[in-house]
PDB file of C-alpha atoms in Angstrom:
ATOM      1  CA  UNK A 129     -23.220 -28.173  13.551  1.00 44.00           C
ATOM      2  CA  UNK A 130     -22.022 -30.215  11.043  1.00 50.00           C
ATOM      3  CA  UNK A 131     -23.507 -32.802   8.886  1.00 59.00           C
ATOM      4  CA  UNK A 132     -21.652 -36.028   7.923  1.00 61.00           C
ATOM      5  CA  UNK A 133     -24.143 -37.463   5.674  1.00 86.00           C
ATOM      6  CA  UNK A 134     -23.743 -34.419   3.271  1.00 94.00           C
ATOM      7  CA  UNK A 135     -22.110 -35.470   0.137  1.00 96.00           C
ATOM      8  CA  UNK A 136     -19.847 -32.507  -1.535  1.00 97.00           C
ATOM      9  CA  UNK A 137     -18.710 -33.203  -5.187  1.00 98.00           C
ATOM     10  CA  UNK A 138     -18.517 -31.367  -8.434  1.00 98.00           C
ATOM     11  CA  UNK A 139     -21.610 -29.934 -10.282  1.00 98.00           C
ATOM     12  CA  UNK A 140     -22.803 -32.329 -13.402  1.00 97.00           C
ATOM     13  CA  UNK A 141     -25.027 -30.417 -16.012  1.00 97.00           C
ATOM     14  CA  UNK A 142     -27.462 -32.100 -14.826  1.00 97.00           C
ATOM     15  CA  UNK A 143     -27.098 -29.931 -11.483  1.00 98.00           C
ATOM     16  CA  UNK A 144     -27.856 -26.848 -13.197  1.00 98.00           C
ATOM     17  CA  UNK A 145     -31.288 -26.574 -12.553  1.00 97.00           C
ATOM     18  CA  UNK A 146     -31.508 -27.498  -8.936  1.00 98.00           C
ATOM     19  CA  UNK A 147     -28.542 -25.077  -8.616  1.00 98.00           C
ATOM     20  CA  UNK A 148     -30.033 -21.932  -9.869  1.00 98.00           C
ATOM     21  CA  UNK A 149     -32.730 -23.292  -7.347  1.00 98.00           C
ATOM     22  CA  UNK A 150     -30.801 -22.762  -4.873  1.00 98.00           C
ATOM     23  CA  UNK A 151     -29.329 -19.298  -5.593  1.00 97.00           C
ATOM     24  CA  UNK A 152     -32.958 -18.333  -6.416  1.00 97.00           C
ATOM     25  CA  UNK A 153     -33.839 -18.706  -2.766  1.00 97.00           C
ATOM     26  CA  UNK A 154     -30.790 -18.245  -1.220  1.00 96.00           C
ATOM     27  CA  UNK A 155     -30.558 -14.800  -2.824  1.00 95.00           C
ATOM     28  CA  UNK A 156     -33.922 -13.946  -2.427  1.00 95.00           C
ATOM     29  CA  UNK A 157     -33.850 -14.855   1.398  1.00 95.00           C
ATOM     30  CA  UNK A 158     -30.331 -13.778   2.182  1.00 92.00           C
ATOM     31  CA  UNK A 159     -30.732 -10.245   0.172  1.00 92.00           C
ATOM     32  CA  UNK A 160     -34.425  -9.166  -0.026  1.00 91.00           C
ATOM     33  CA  UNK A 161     -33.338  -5.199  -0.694  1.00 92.00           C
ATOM     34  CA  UNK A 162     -30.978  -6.137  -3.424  1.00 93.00           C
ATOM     35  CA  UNK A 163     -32.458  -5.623  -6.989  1.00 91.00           C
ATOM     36  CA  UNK A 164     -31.249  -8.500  -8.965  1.00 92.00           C
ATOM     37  CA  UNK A 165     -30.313  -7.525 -12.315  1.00 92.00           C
ATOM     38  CA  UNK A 166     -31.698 -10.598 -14.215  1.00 95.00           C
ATOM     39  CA  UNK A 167     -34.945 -12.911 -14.033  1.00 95.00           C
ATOM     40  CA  UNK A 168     -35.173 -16.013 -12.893  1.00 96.00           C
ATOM     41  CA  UNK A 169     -35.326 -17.883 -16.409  1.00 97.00           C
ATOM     42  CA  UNK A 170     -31.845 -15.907 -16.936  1.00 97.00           C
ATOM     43  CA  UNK A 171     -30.681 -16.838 -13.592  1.00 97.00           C
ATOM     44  CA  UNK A 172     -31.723 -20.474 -14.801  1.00 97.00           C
ATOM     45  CA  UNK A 173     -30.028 -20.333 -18.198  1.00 98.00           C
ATOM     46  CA  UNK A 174     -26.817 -18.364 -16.891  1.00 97.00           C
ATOM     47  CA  UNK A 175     -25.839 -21.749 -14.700  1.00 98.00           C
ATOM     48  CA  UNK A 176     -26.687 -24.038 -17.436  1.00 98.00           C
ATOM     49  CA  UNK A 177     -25.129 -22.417 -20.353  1.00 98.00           C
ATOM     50  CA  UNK A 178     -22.429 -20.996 -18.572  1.00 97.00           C
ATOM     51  CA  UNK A 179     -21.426 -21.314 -14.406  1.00 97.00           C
ATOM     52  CA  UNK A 180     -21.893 -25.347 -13.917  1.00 98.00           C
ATOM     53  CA  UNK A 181     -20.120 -26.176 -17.789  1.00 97.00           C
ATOM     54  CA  UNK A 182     -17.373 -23.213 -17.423  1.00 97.00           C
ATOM     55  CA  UNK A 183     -16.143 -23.007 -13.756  1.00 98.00           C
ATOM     56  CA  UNK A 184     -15.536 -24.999 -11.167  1.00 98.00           C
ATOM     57  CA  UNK A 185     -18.947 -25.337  -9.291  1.00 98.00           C
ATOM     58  CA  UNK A 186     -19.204 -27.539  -6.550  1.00 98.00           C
ATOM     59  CA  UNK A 187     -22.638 -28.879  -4.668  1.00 98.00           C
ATOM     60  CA  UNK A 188     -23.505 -29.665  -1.367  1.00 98.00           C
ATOM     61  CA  UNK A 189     -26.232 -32.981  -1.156  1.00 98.00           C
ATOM     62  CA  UNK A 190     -28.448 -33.813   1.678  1.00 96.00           C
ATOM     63  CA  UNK A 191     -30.606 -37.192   0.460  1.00 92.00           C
ATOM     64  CA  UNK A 192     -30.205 -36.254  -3.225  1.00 93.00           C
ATOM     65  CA  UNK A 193     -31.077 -32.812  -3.099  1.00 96.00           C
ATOM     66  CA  UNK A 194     -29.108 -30.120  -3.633  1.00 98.00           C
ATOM     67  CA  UNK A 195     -28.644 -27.575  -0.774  1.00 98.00           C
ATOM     68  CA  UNK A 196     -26.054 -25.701  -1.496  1.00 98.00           C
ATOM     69  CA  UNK A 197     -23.374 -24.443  -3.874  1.00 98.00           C
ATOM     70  CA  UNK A 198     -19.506 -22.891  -4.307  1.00 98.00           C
ATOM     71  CA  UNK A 199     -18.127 -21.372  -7.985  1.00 98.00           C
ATOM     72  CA  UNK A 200     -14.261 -20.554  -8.073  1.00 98.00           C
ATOM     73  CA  UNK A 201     -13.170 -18.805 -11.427  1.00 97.00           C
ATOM     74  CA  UNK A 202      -9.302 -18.799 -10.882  1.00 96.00           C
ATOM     75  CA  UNK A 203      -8.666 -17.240  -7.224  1.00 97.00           C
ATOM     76  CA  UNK A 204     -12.043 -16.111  -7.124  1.00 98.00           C
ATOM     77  CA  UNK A 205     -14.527 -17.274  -4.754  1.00 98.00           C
ATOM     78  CA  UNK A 206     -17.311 -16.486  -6.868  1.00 97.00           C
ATOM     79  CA  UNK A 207     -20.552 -17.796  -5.695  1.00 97.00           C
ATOM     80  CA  UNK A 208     -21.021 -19.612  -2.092  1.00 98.00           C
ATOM     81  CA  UNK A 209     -24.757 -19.892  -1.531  1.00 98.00           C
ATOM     82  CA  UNK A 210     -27.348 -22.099   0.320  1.00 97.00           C
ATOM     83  CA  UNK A 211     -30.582 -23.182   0.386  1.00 97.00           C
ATOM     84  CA  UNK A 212     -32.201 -20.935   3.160  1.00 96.00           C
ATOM     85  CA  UNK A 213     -33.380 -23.913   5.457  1.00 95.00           C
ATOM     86  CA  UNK A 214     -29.332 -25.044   5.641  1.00 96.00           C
ATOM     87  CA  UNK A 215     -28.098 -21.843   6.724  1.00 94.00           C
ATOM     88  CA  UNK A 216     -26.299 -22.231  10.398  1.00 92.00           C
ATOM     89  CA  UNK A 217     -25.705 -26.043   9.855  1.00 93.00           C
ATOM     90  CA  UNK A 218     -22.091 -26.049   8.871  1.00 94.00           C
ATOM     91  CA  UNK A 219     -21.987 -26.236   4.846  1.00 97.00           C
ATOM     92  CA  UNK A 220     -20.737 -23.133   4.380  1.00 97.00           C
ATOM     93  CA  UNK A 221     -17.817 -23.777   6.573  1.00 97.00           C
ATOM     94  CA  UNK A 222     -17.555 -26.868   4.803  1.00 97.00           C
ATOM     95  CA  UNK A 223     -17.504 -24.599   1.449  1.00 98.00           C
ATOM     96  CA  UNK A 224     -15.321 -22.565   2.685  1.00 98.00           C
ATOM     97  CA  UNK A 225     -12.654 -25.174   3.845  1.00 97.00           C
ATOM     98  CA  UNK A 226     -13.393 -26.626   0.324  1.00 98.00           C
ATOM     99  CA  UNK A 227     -12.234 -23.618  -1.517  1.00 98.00           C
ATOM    100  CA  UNK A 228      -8.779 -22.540   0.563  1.00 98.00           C
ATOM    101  CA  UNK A 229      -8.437 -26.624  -0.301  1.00 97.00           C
ATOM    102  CA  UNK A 230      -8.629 -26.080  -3.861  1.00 97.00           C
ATOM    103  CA  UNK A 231      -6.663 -22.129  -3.972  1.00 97.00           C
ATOM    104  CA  UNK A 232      -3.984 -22.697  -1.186  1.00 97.00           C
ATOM    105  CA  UNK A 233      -2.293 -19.522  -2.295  1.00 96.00           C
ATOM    106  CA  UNK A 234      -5.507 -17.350  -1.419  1.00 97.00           C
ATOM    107  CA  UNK A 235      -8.985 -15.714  -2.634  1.00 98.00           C
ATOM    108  CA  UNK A 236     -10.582 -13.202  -2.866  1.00 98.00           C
ATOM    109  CA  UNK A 237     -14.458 -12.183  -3.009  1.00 98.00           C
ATOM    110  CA  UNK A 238     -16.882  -9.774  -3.129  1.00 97.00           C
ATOM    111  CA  UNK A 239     -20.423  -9.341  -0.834  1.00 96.00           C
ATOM    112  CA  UNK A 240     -23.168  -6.734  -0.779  1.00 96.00           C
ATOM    113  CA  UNK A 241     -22.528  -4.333   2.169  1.00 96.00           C
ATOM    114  CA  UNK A 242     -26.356  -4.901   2.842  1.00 95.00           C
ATOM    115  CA  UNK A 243     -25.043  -8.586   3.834  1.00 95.00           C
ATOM    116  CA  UNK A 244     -23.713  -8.624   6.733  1.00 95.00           C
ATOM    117  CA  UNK A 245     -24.068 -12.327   7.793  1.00 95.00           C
ATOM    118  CA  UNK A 246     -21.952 -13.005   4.816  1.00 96.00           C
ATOM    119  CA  UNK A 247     -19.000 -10.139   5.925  1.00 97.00           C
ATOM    120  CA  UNK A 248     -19.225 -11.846   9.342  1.00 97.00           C
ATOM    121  CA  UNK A 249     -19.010 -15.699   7.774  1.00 97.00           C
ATOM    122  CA  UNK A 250     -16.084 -14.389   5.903  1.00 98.00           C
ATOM    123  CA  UNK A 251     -14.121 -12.402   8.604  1.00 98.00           C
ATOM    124  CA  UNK A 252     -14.487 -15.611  10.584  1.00 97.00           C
ATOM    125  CA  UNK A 253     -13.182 -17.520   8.467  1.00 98.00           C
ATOM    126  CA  UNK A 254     -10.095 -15.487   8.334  1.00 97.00           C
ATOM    127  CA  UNK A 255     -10.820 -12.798   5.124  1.00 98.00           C
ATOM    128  CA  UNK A 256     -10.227  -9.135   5.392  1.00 98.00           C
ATOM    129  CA  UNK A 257     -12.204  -6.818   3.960  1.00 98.00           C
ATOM    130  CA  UNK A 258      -9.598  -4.417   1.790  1.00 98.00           C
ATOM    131  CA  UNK A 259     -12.073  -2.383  -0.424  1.00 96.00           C
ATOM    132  CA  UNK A 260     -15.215  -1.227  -0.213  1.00 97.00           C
ATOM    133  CA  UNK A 261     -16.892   0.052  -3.699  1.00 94.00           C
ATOM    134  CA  UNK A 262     -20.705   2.377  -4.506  1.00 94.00           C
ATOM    135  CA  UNK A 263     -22.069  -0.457  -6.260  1.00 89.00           C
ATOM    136  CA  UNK A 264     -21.458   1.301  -9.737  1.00 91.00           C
ATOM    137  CA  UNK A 265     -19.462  -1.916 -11.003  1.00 90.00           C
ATOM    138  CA  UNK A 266     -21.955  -4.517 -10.356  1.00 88.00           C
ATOM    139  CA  UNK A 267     -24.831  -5.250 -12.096  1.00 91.00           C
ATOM    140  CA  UNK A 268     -26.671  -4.781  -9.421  1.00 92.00           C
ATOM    141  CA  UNK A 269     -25.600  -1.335  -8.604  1.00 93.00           C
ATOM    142  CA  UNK A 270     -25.131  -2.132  -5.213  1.00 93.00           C
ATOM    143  CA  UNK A 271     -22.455  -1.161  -2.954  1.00 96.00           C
ATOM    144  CA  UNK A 272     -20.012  -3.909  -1.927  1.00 96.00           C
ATOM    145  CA  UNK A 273     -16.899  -5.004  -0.320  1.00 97.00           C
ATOM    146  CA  UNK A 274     -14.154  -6.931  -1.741  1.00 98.00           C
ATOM    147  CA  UNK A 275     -12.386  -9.644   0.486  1.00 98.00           C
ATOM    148  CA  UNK A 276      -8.949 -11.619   0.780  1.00 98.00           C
ATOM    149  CA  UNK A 277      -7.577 -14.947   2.610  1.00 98.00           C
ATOM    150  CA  UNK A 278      -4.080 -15.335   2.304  1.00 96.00           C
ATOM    151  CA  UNK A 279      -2.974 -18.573   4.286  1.00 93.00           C
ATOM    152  CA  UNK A 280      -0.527 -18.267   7.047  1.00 85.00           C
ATOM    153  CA  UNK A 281       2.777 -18.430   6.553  1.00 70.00           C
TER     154      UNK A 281
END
């Protein structure tokens, strides 16, 4: 379902913290056997010092608050993450629209293979899964699958 009074715009450094929020949860809700490879005060600093000032990060707003959040680094759909209690309400779609908006000519991703909400989100919205790895080049060392969208020609 989606929600009108959502307000999408672009992250301000002042976002940072309530953004890292976010993925915090998100991550921790979404991917509960994935070993994260840093703590949370490096999760914090990494969007601070580097994801909200460096690439384009975008937020989702319900009354102020963040609840959700979308990095692109070039054609790379790098982070798309919500707060847990937003899942299934349309933002991601939103996201998602939001970043084929902003990379007409395509994108690609990757997602844990653990995830399969995420491969399903994706495939729906019209990526194709073209490689699947053993992990060994994420941090994480967790296998994962890499994703395009080309548009329609």
């Amino acid at each position: 379902m989606d929600n009108p009074d959502l307000v999408f715009r672009r992250a301000r450094d002042s976002d940072a913290a309530d953004v890292a929020d976010v993925w915090l949860r998100s991550f921790t809700t979404a991917l509960p056997t994935v070993r994260r490879a840093h703590d949370d005060d490096a999760i914090r600093a990494w969007f601070s010092h580097v994801v909200v000032p460096r690439y384009e990060t975008w937020v989702a707003l319900a009354e102020g608050s963040v609840v959700g959040l979308l990095v692109l680094d070039g054609e790379e759909l790098e982070q798309l993450y919500l707060d847990p209690s937003w899942r299934g309400r349309g933002v991601g779609d939103r996201f998602v629209d939001l970043a084929k908006q902003r990379r007409p000519d395509g994108l690609g991703l990757w997602t844990f293979q653990v995830n399969g909400p995420a491969q399903r989100f994706y495939e729906r919205h019209g990526f194709v899964a073209v490689e699947r790895t053993d992990g060994l080049r994420n941090e994480e060392r967790e296998p994962d699958v890499r994703y395009f969208w080309q548009p329609q020609e």
